Short mmCIF file of C-alpha atoms in Angstrom, two decimals:
data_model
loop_
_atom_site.label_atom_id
_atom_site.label_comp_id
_atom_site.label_asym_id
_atom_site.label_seq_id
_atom_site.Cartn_x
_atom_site.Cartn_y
_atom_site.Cartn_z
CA UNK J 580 304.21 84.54 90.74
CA UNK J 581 304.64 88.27 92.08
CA UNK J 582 307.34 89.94 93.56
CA UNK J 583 306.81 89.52 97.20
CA UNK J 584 306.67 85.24 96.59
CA UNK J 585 309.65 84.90 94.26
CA UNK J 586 311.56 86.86 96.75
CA UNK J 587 310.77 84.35 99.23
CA UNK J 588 310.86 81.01 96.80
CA UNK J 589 314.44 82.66 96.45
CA UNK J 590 315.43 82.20 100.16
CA UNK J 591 313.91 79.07 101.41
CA UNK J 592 315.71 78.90 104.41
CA UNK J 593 314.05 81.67 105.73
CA UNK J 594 310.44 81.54 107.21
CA UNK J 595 308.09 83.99 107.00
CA UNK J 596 305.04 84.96 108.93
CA UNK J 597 302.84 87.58 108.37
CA UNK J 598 302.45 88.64 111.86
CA UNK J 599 298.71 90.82 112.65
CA UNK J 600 300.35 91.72 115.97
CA UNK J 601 303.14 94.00 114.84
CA UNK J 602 302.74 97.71 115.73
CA UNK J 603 301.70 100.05 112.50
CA UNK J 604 304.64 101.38 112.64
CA UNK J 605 306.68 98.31 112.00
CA UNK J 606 306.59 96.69 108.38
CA UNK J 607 308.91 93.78 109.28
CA UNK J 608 311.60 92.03 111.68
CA UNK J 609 314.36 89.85 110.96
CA UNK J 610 314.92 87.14 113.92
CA UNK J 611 316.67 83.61 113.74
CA UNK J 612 315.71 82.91 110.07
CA UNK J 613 312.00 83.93 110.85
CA UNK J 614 310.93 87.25 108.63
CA UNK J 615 308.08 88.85 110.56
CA UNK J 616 305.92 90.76 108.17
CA UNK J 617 303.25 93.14 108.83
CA UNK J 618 300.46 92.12 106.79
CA UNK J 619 298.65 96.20 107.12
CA UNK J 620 301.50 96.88 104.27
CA UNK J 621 300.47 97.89 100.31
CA UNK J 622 301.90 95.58 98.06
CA UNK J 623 304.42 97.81 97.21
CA UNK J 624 305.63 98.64 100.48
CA UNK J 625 305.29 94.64 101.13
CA UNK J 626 307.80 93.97 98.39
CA UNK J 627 310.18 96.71 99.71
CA UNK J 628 309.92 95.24 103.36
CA UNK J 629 310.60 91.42 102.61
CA UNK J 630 313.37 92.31 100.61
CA UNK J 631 315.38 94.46 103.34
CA UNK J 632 314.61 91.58 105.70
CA UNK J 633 316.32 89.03 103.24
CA UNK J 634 319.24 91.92 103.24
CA UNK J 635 319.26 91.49 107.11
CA UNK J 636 319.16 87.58 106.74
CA UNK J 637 322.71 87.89 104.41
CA UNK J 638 324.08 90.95 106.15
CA UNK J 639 323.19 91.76 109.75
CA UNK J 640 325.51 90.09 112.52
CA UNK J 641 323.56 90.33 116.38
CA UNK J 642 321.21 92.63 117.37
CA UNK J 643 320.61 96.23 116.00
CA UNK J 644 317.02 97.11 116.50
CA UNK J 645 318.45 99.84 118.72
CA UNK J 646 320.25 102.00 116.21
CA UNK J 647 322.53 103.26 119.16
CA UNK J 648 325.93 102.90 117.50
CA UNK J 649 327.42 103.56 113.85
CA UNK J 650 328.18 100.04 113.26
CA UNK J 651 324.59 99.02 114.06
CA UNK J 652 323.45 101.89 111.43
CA UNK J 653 325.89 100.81 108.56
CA UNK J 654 324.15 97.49 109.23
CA UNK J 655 320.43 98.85 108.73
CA UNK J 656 321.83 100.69 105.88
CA UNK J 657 323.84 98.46 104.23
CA UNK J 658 320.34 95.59 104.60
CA UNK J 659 318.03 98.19 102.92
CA UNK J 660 320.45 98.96 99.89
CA UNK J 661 320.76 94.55 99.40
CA UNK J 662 316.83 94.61 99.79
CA UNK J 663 316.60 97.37 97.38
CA UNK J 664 318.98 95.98 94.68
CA UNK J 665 317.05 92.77 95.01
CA UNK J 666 313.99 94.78 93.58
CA UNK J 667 315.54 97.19 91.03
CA UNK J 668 318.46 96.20 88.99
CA UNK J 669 320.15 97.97 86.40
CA UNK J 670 318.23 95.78 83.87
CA UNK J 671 315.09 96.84 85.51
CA UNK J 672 316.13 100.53 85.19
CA UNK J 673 316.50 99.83 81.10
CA UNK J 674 313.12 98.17 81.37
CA UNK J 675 311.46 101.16 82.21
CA UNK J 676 313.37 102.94 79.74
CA UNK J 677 312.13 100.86 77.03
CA UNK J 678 308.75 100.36 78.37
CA UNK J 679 308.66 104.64 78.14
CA UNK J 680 309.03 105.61 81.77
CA UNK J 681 309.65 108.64 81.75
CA UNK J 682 309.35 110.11 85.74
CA UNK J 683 310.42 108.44 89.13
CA UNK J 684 306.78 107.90 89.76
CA UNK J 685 306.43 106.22 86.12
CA UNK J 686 309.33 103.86 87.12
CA UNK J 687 308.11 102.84 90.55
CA UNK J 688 304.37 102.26 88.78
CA UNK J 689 306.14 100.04 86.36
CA UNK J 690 308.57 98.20 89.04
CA UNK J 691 305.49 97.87 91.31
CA UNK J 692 307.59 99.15 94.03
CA UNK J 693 307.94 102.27 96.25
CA UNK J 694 309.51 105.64 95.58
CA UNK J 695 312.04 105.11 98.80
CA UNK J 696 313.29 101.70 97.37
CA UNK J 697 313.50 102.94 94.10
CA UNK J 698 316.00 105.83 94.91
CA UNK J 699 317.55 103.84 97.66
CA UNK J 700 318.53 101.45 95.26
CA UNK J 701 319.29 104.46 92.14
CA UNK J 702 321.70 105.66 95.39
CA UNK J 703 323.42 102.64 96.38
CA UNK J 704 324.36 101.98 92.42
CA UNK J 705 325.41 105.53 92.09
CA UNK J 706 327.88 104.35 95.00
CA UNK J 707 328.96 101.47 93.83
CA UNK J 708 329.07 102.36 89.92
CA UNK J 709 330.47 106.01 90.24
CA UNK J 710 327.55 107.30 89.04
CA UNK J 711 327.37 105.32 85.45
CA UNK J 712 327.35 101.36 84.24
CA UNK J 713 327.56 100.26 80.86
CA UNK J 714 325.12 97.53 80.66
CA UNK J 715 323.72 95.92 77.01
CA UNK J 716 324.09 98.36 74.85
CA UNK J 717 322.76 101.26 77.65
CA UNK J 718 324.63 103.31 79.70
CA UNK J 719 322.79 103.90 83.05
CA UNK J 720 323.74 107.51 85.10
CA UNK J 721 322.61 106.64 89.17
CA UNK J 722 322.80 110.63 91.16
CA UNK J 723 323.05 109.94 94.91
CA UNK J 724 319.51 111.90 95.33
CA UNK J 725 318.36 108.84 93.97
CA UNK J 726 317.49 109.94 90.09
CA UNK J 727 318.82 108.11 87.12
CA UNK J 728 319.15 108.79 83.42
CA UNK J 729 319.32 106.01 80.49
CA UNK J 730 321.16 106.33 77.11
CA UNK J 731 321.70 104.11 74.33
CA UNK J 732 324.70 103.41 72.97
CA UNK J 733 324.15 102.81 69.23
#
């Protein structure tokens, strides 16, 4: 099973339809427990899209496609950082470590996910963490620009 379908054997209550009428420029739409996906979307980017539309399912009160007021954008915001976090967790941060990522790029080839959800997520933990987590037997440094560092504790 890859990302994309445990993501949405996760959430059950949510369907999802991969729509071939959405505009290019629109990867995915959260309405009424219905997850519109565009199906012209990488993998990656498909990953990256269903989970900030599960972060709108557990997050977003009303309607805020028109990002008109700051309420509406802490809502949009505060969806993509759940989405992201659903993709990268701490533990998948030390994963790359140990698997010998070394770059950004190496870590979002290993995640199979994209750059902008990588950092997004590497931001939101930086955030939440103040910058560092202790996490078994690693300690994890998240910068806001979205880069991390691993260390571990012996």
């Amino acid at each position: 099973m890859d990302k994309v379908e445990e993501l949405m054997a996760a959430y059950p209550n949510i369907n999802y339809i991969f729509d071939e009428k959405m505009p290019d420029g629109q990867s995915g739409l959260y309405v009424d427990n219905y997850v519109y996906l565009n199906p012209r979307q990488s993998p990656q980017q498909l990953v990256g899209t269903v989970a900030e539309e599960i972060g709108h399912y557990l997050t977003t009160v009303g309607n805020i496609i028109d990002q008109d007021t700051n309420l509406k954008r802490k809502q949009e915001r505060l969806a993509r950082d759940i989405g992201a976090t659903l993709v990268v967790s701490p533990s998948d941060i030390i994963d790359c470590y140990e698997n010998g990522c070394k770059t950004i790029d190496d870590c979002v080839t290993h995640l199979a996910v994209t750059k902008q959800v990588f950092e997004d997520a590497i931001s939101y933990y930086a955030r939440r963490f103040n910058g560092i987590k202790t996490e078994n037997g690693y300690t994890i440094f998240f910068w806001e620009n979205g880069t991390v560092g691993v260390l571990k504790v012996f």
